[in-house]
Amino acid sequence: MVASPELLNVELLENSYSEIRPRANEFAISFYQNLFSLYPETQPLFAHVDMAKQQQMLISALNLVVKNLRKPNLFKQTLKGLGSRHVRYGALPEYYPLLKEALLKTFQDYLQDRWTAETRQAWTEAFDAITKLMLDGY
Ligand code: HEM
């Protein structure tokens, strides 16, 4: 069952993200390193996109999601629109769980002992809700 944005653990998401924010550029580099080493099949999709732009994609996506957590309607609309653009980026639905694993691993690497079971659960539910909304836009 995918949680609707209203049911996500907003406080935990905001707090854990605020720890990442000051190191967002570094976090984004690590995310793509994790993604491409865990799932090399995703790399060709980004072949024509420069590294700085790739990193910006992740940071702006995370900023957007965290900023809109308390605005469920905007959250839903924005993510559907984002999803519809991903059709032409070649982002197949089966790639979403791969990005999720790479993101969770990167959070764990950065938050270390602050990466608790509850925080992991909160990001898993958030990512699943985001995936569902984005795929609704396909
Ligand atoms: C939670 C899921 C995702 C989020 C929040 C997200 C977010 C974004 C954002 C904000 C952009 C910048 C361009 C735009 O706003 O249209 C972008 C671009 C891109 N995304 Fe995603 N994305 C997600 C999943 C994926 C997946 C699963 C793939 C495929 C592996 C993917 C591949 C790409 C590519 C290749 C671009 C660059 C497109 C270009 O500039 O040519 N994304 N994404």
PDB file of C-alpha atoms and ligand atoms in Angstrom:
ATOM      1  CA  MET A   1       0.000   0.000   0.000  1.00  0.00           C
ATOM      2  CA  VAL A   2       1.452   3.372  -1.017  1.00  0.00           C
ATOM      3  CA  ALA A   3       0.962   6.198   1.517  1.00  0.00           C
ATOM      4  CA  SER A   4      -0.686   9.374   0.242  1.00  0.00           C
ATOM      5  CA  PRO A   5       1.400  12.531   0.836  1.00  0.00           C
ATOM      6  CA  GLU A   6      -0.885  13.450   3.752  1.00  0.00           C
ATOM      7  CA  LEU A   7       0.224  10.315   5.600  1.00  0.00           C
ATOM      8  CA  LEU A   8       3.976  10.637   5.217  1.00  0.00           C
ATOM      9  CA  ASN A   9       6.174  11.205   8.247  1.00  0.00           C
ATOM     10  CA  VAL A  10       6.877  14.819   7.321  1.00  0.00           C
ATOM     11  CA  GLU A  11       8.849  15.760  10.422  1.00  0.00           C
ATOM     12  CA  LEU A  12      11.263  12.874  10.078  1.00  0.00           C
ATOM     13  CA  LEU A  13      11.713  13.591   6.373  1.00  0.00           C
ATOM     14  CA  GLU A  14      12.360  17.298   6.998  1.00  0.00           C
ATOM     15  CA  ASN A  15      14.769  16.681   9.860  1.00  0.00           C
ATOM     16  CA  SER A  16      16.813  14.066   8.065  1.00  0.00           C
ATOM     17  CA  TYR A  17      16.928  16.172   4.907  1.00  0.00           C
ATOM     18  CA  SER A  18      18.093  19.239   6.857  1.00  0.00           C
ATOM     19  CA  GLU A  19      21.181  17.231   7.837  1.00  0.00           C
ATOM     20  CA  ILE A  20      21.930  16.462   4.194  1.00  0.00           C
ATOM     21  CA  ARG A  21      21.215  19.938   2.821  1.00  0.00           C
ATOM     22  CA  PRO A  22      24.556  21.587   3.789  1.00  0.00           C
ATOM     23  CA  ARG A  23      26.327  18.759   1.909  1.00  0.00           C
ATOM     24  CA  ALA A  24      23.838  18.488  -0.938  1.00  0.00           C
ATOM     25  CA  ASN A  25      26.411  18.670  -3.763  1.00  0.00           C
ATOM     26  CA  GLU A  26      28.555  15.980  -2.236  1.00  0.00           C
ATOM     27  CA  PHE A  27      25.450  13.895  -1.488  1.00  0.00           C
ATOM     28  CA  ALA A  28      24.359  14.136  -5.120  1.00  0.00           C
ATOM     29  CA  ILE A  29      27.766  12.990  -6.400  1.00  0.00           C
ATOM     30  CA  SER A  30      27.652   9.986  -4.039  1.00  0.00           C
ATOM     31  CA  PHE A  31      24.101   9.158  -5.123  1.00  0.00           C
ATOM     32  CA  TYR A  32      25.104   8.832  -8.797  1.00  0.00           C
ATOM     33  CA  GLN A  33      28.233   6.890  -7.875  1.00  0.00           C
ATOM     34  CA  ASN A  34      26.045   4.452  -5.926  1.00  0.00           C
ATOM     35  CA  LEU A  35      23.430   4.279  -8.680  1.00  0.00           C
ATOM     36  CA  PHE A  36      25.917   3.586 -11.470  1.00  0.00           C
ATOM     37  CA  SER A  37      27.947   1.058  -9.492  1.00  0.00           C
ATOM     38  CA  LEU A  38      24.871  -0.823  -8.224  1.00  0.00           C
ATOM     39  CA  TYR A  39      22.899  -0.551 -11.488  1.00  0.00           C
ATOM     40  CA  PRO A  40      25.168   0.149 -14.479  1.00  0.00           C
ATOM     41  CA  GLU A  41      22.169  -0.270 -16.807  1.00  0.00           C
ATOM     42  CA  THR A  42      20.946   3.199 -15.747  1.00  0.00           C
ATOM     43  CA  GLN A  43      24.133   4.974 -16.852  1.00  0.00           C
ATOM     44  CA  PRO A  44      23.406   5.234 -20.610  1.00  0.00           C
ATOM     45  CA  LEU A  45      20.273   7.292 -19.888  1.00  0.00           C
ATOM     46  CA  PHE A  46      22.480  10.006 -18.476  1.00  0.00           C
ATOM     47  CA  ALA A  47      25.148   9.781 -21.183  1.00  0.00           C
ATOM     48  CA  HIS A  48      24.159  13.078 -22.782  1.00  0.00           C
ATOM     49  CA  VAL A  49      23.554  14.908 -19.495  1.00  0.00           C
ATOM     50  CA  ASP A  50      26.540  16.589 -17.857  1.00  0.00           C
ATOM     51  CA  MET A  51      27.516  15.700 -14.286  1.00  0.00           C
ATOM     52  CA  ALA A  52      26.664  19.103 -12.834  1.00  0.00           C
ATOM     53  CA  LYS A  53      23.207  18.848 -14.379  1.00  0.00           C
ATOM     54  CA  GLN A  54      22.702  15.346 -13.059  1.00  0.00           C
ATOM     55  CA  GLN A  55      23.583  16.475  -9.561  1.00  0.00           C
ATOM     56  CA  GLN A  56      21.277  19.452  -9.887  1.00  0.00           C
ATOM     57  CA  MET A  57      18.460  17.083 -10.875  1.00  0.00           C
ATOM     58  CA  LEU A  58      18.727  15.238  -7.600  1.00  0.00           C
ATOM     59  CA  ILE A  59      19.110  18.309  -5.418  1.00  0.00           C
ATOM     60  CA  SER A  60      16.228  20.161  -7.054  1.00  0.00           C
ATOM     61  CA  ALA A  61      14.046  17.046  -6.863  1.00  0.00           C
ATOM     62  CA  LEU A  62      14.766  16.554  -3.166  1.00  0.00           C
ATOM     63  CA  ASN A  63      14.266  20.265  -2.430  1.00  0.00           C
ATOM     64  CA  LEU A  64      11.000  20.225  -4.323  1.00  0.00           C
ATOM     65  CA  VAL A  65       9.700  17.150  -2.557  1.00  0.00           C
ATOM     66  CA  VAL A  66      10.650  18.282   0.942  1.00  0.00           C
ATOM     67  CA  LYS A  67       9.341  21.820   0.338  1.00  0.00           C
ATOM     68  CA  ASN A  68       5.967  20.525  -0.828  1.00  0.00           C
ATOM     69  CA  LEU A  69       5.439  17.807   1.779  1.00  0.00           C
ATOM     70  CA  ARG A  70       3.024  20.030   3.689  1.00  0.00           C
ATOM     71  CA  LYS A  71       1.135  21.009   0.533  1.00  0.00           C
ATOM     72  CA  PRO A  72      -0.406  17.734  -0.674  1.00  0.00           C
ATOM     73  CA  ASN A  73      -2.162  19.179  -3.721  1.00  0.00           C
ATOM     74  CA  LEU A  74       0.898  20.943  -5.023  1.00  0.00           C
ATOM     75  CA  PHE A  75       2.956  17.832  -4.194  1.00  0.00           C
ATOM     76  CA  LYS A  76       0.666  15.658  -6.303  1.00  0.00           C
ATOM     77  CA  GLN A  77       0.425  18.051  -9.245  1.00  0.00           C
ATOM     78  CA  THR A  78       4.131  18.799  -9.369  1.00  0.00           C
ATOM     79  CA  LEU A  79       5.111  15.135  -9.303  1.00  0.00           C
ATOM     80  CA  LYS A  80       2.642  14.121 -11.985  1.00  0.00           C
ATOM     81  CA  GLY A  81       4.066  16.845 -14.224  1.00  0.00           C
ATOM     82  CA  LEU A  82       7.605  15.702 -13.441  1.00  0.00           C
ATOM     83  CA  GLY A  83       6.602  12.116 -14.233  1.00  0.00           C
ATOM     84  CA  SER A  84       5.160  13.039 -17.610  1.00  0.00           C
ATOM     85  CA  ARG A  85       8.520  14.584 -18.595  1.00  0.00           C
ATOM     86  CA  HIS A  86      10.293  11.372 -17.583  1.00  0.00           C
ATOM     87  CA  VAL A  87       8.677   9.358 -20.344  1.00  0.00           C
ATOM     88  CA  ARG A  88      10.946  11.067 -22.849  1.00  0.00           C
ATOM     89  CA  TYR A  89      13.978  10.796 -20.574  1.00  0.00           C
ATOM     90  CA  GLY A  90      13.710   7.011 -21.009  1.00  0.00           C
ATOM     91  CA  ALA A  91      13.014   6.467 -17.280  1.00  0.00           C
ATOM     92  CA  LEU A  92      11.262   3.093 -17.414  1.00  0.00           C
ATOM     93  CA  PRO A  93       8.974   2.283 -14.453  1.00  0.00           C
ATOM     94  CA  GLU A  94      11.297  -0.554 -13.427  1.00  0.00           C
ATOM     95  CA  TYR A  95      14.121   1.936 -12.860  1.00  0.00           C
ATOM     96  CA  TYR A  96      12.330   3.636  -9.969  1.00  0.00           C
ATOM     97  CA  PRO A  97      13.089   0.895  -7.402  1.00  0.00           C
ATOM     98  CA  LEU A  98      16.751   1.073  -8.470  1.00  0.00           C
ATOM     99  CA  LEU A  99      16.871   4.792  -7.749  1.00  0.00           C
ATOM    100  CA  LYS A 100      15.163   4.127  -4.449  1.00  0.00           C
ATOM    101  CA  GLU A 101      17.845   1.637  -3.369  1.00  0.00           C
ATOM    102  CA  ALA A 102      20.644   3.997  -4.425  1.00  0.00           C
ATOM    103  CA  LEU A 103      18.997   6.874  -2.538  1.00  0.00           C
ATOM    104  CA  LEU A 104      18.482   4.864   0.651  1.00  0.00           C
ATOM    105  CA  LYS A 105      22.083   3.677   0.535  1.00  0.00           C
ATOM    106  CA  THR A 106      23.347   7.242   0.096  1.00  0.00           C
ATOM    107  CA  PHE A 107      21.253   8.435   3.050  1.00  0.00           C
ATOM    108  CA  GLN A 108      22.631   5.617   5.157  1.00  0.00           C
ATOM    109  CA  ASP A 109      26.216   6.508   4.184  1.00  0.00           C
ATOM    110  CA  TYR A 110      25.695  10.152   5.143  1.00  0.00           C
ATOM    111  CA  LEU A 111      23.495   9.864   8.232  1.00  0.00           C
ATOM    112  CA  GLN A 112      25.255   6.815   9.660  1.00  0.00           C
ATOM    113  CA  ASP A 113      23.940   6.241  13.222  1.00  0.00           C
ATOM    114  CA  ARG A 114      21.186   8.833  12.646  1.00  0.00           C
ATOM    115  CA  TRP A 115      19.818   6.593   9.861  1.00  0.00           C
ATOM    116  CA  THR A 116      17.289   4.788  12.041  1.00  0.00           C
ATOM    117  CA  ALA A 117      14.693   2.211  11.069  1.00  0.00           C
ATOM    118  CA  GLU A 118      12.016   4.936  11.339  1.00  0.00           C
ATOM    119  CA  THR A 119      13.908   7.295   9.052  1.00  0.00           C
ATOM    120  CA  ARG A 120      14.459   4.518   6.551  1.00  0.00           C
ATOM    121  CA  GLN A 121      10.744   3.716   6.684  1.00  0.00           C
ATOM    122  CA  ALA A 122       9.817   7.387   6.193  1.00  0.00           C
ATOM    123  CA  TRP A 123      12.003   7.718   3.066  1.00  0.00           C
ATOM    124  CA  THR A 124      10.831   4.384   1.683  1.00  0.00           C
ATOM    125  CA  GLU A 125       7.204   5.480   1.980  1.00  0.00           C
ATOM    126  CA  ALA A 126       8.011   8.909   0.545  1.00  0.00           C
ATOM    127  CA  PHE A 127       9.840   7.447  -2.444  1.00  0.00           C
ATOM    128  CA  ASP A 128       7.031   4.960  -3.102  1.00  0.00           C
ATOM    129  CA  ALA A 129       4.457   7.773  -2.982  1.00  0.00           C
ATOM    130  CA  ILE A 130       6.616   9.887  -5.336  1.00  0.00           C
ATOM    131  CA  THR A 131       7.044   6.965  -7.737  1.00  0.00           C
ATOM    132  CA  LYS A 132       3.318   6.323  -7.826  1.00  0.00           C
ATOM    133  CA  LEU A 133       2.517   9.976  -8.554  1.00  0.00           C
ATOM    134  CA  MET A 134       5.204  10.238 -11.218  1.00  0.00           C
ATOM    135  CA  LEU A 135       4.003   7.064 -12.936  1.00  0.00           C
ATOM    136  CA  ASP A 136       0.427   8.410 -12.835  1.00  0.00           C
ATOM    137  CA  GLY A 137       1.790  11.171 -15.064  1.00  0.00           C
ATOM    138  CA  TYR A 138       3.128   8.723 -17.707  1.00  0.00           C
TER     139      TYR A 138
HETATM  140  C1  HEM B   1      11.774   9.792  -7.553  1.00  0.00           C
HETATM  141  C2  HEM B   1      12.025   9.757  -8.815  1.00  0.00           C
HETATM  142  C3  HEM B   1      12.630  10.880  -9.621  1.00  0.00           C
HETATM  143  C4  HEM B   1      12.674  12.240  -9.411  1.00  0.00           C
HETATM  144  C5  HEM B   1      12.099  13.003  -8.212  1.00  0.00           C
HETATM  145  C6  HEM B   1      13.356  12.836 -10.554  1.00  0.00           C
HETATM  146  C7  HEM B   1      13.594  14.193 -10.744  1.00  0.00           C
HETATM  147  C8  HEM B   1      14.132  14.756 -11.861  1.00  0.00           C
HETATM  148  C9  HEM B   1      14.250  16.179 -12.130  1.00  0.00           C
HETATM  149  C10 HEM B   1      13.763  17.298 -11.195  1.00  0.00           C
HETATM  150  C11 HEM B   1      14.853  16.333 -13.331  1.00  0.00           C
HETATM  151  C12 HEM B   1      15.199  17.661 -14.032  1.00  0.00           C
HETATM  152  C13 HEM B   1      14.400  17.833 -15.303  1.00  0.00           C
HETATM  153  C14 HEM B   1      12.908  18.068 -15.117  1.00  0.00           C
HETATM  154  O1  HEM B   1      12.486  18.732 -14.146  1.00  0.00           O
HETATM  155  O2  HEM B   1      12.131  17.589 -15.971  1.00  0.00           O
HETATM  156  C15 HEM B   1      15.146  15.001 -13.836  1.00  0.00           C
HETATM  157  C16 HEM B   1      15.799  14.722 -15.013  1.00  0.00           C
HETATM  158  C17 HEM B   1      16.160  13.460 -15.401  1.00  0.00           C
HETATM  159  N1  HEM B   1      15.783  12.274 -14.826  1.00  0.00           N
HETATM  160 FE1  HEM B   1      14.762  12.050 -13.124  1.00  0.00          FE
HETATM  161  N2  HEM B   1      13.722  11.837 -11.406  1.00  0.00           N
HETATM  162  C18 HEM B   1      13.289  10.636 -10.869  1.00  0.00           C
HETATM  163  C19 HEM B   1      13.435   9.385 -11.405  1.00  0.00           C
HETATM  164  C20 HEM B   1      14.182   9.106 -12.508  1.00  0.00           C
HETATM  165  C21 HEM B   1      14.440   7.769 -12.994  1.00  0.00           C
HETATM  166  C22 HEM B   1      13.882   6.478 -12.405  1.00  0.00           C
HETATM  167  C23 HEM B   1      15.254   7.913 -14.053  1.00  0.00           C
HETATM  168  C24 HEM B   1      15.846   6.811 -14.891  1.00  0.00           C
HETATM  169  C25 HEM B   1      16.785   6.031 -14.431  1.00  0.00           C
HETATM  170  C26 HEM B   1      15.478   9.337 -14.269  1.00  0.00           C
HETATM  171  C27 HEM B   1      16.218   9.901 -15.272  1.00  0.00           C
HETATM  172  C28 HEM B   1      16.340  11.242 -15.533  1.00  0.00           C
HETATM  173  C29 HEM B   1      17.137  11.787 -16.622  1.00  0.00           C
HETATM  174  C30 HEM B   1      17.931  10.980 -17.643  1.00  0.00           C
HETATM  175  C31 HEM B   1      17.028  13.189 -16.541  1.00  0.00           C
HETATM  176  C32 HEM B   1      17.723  14.226 -17.423  1.00  0.00           C
HETATM  177  C33 HEM B   1      16.907  14.560 -18.599  1.00  0.00           C
HETATM  178  C34 HEM B   1      17.644  15.487 -19.541  1.00  0.00           C
HETATM  179  O3  HEM B   1      18.047  16.584 -19.113  1.00  0.00           O
HETATM  180  O4  HEM B   1      17.814  15.102 -20.686  1.00  0.00           O
HETATM  181  N3  HEM B   1      14.820  10.030 -13.293  1.00  0.00           N
HETATM  182  N4  HEM B   1      14.677  14.074 -12.939  1.00  0.00           N
END
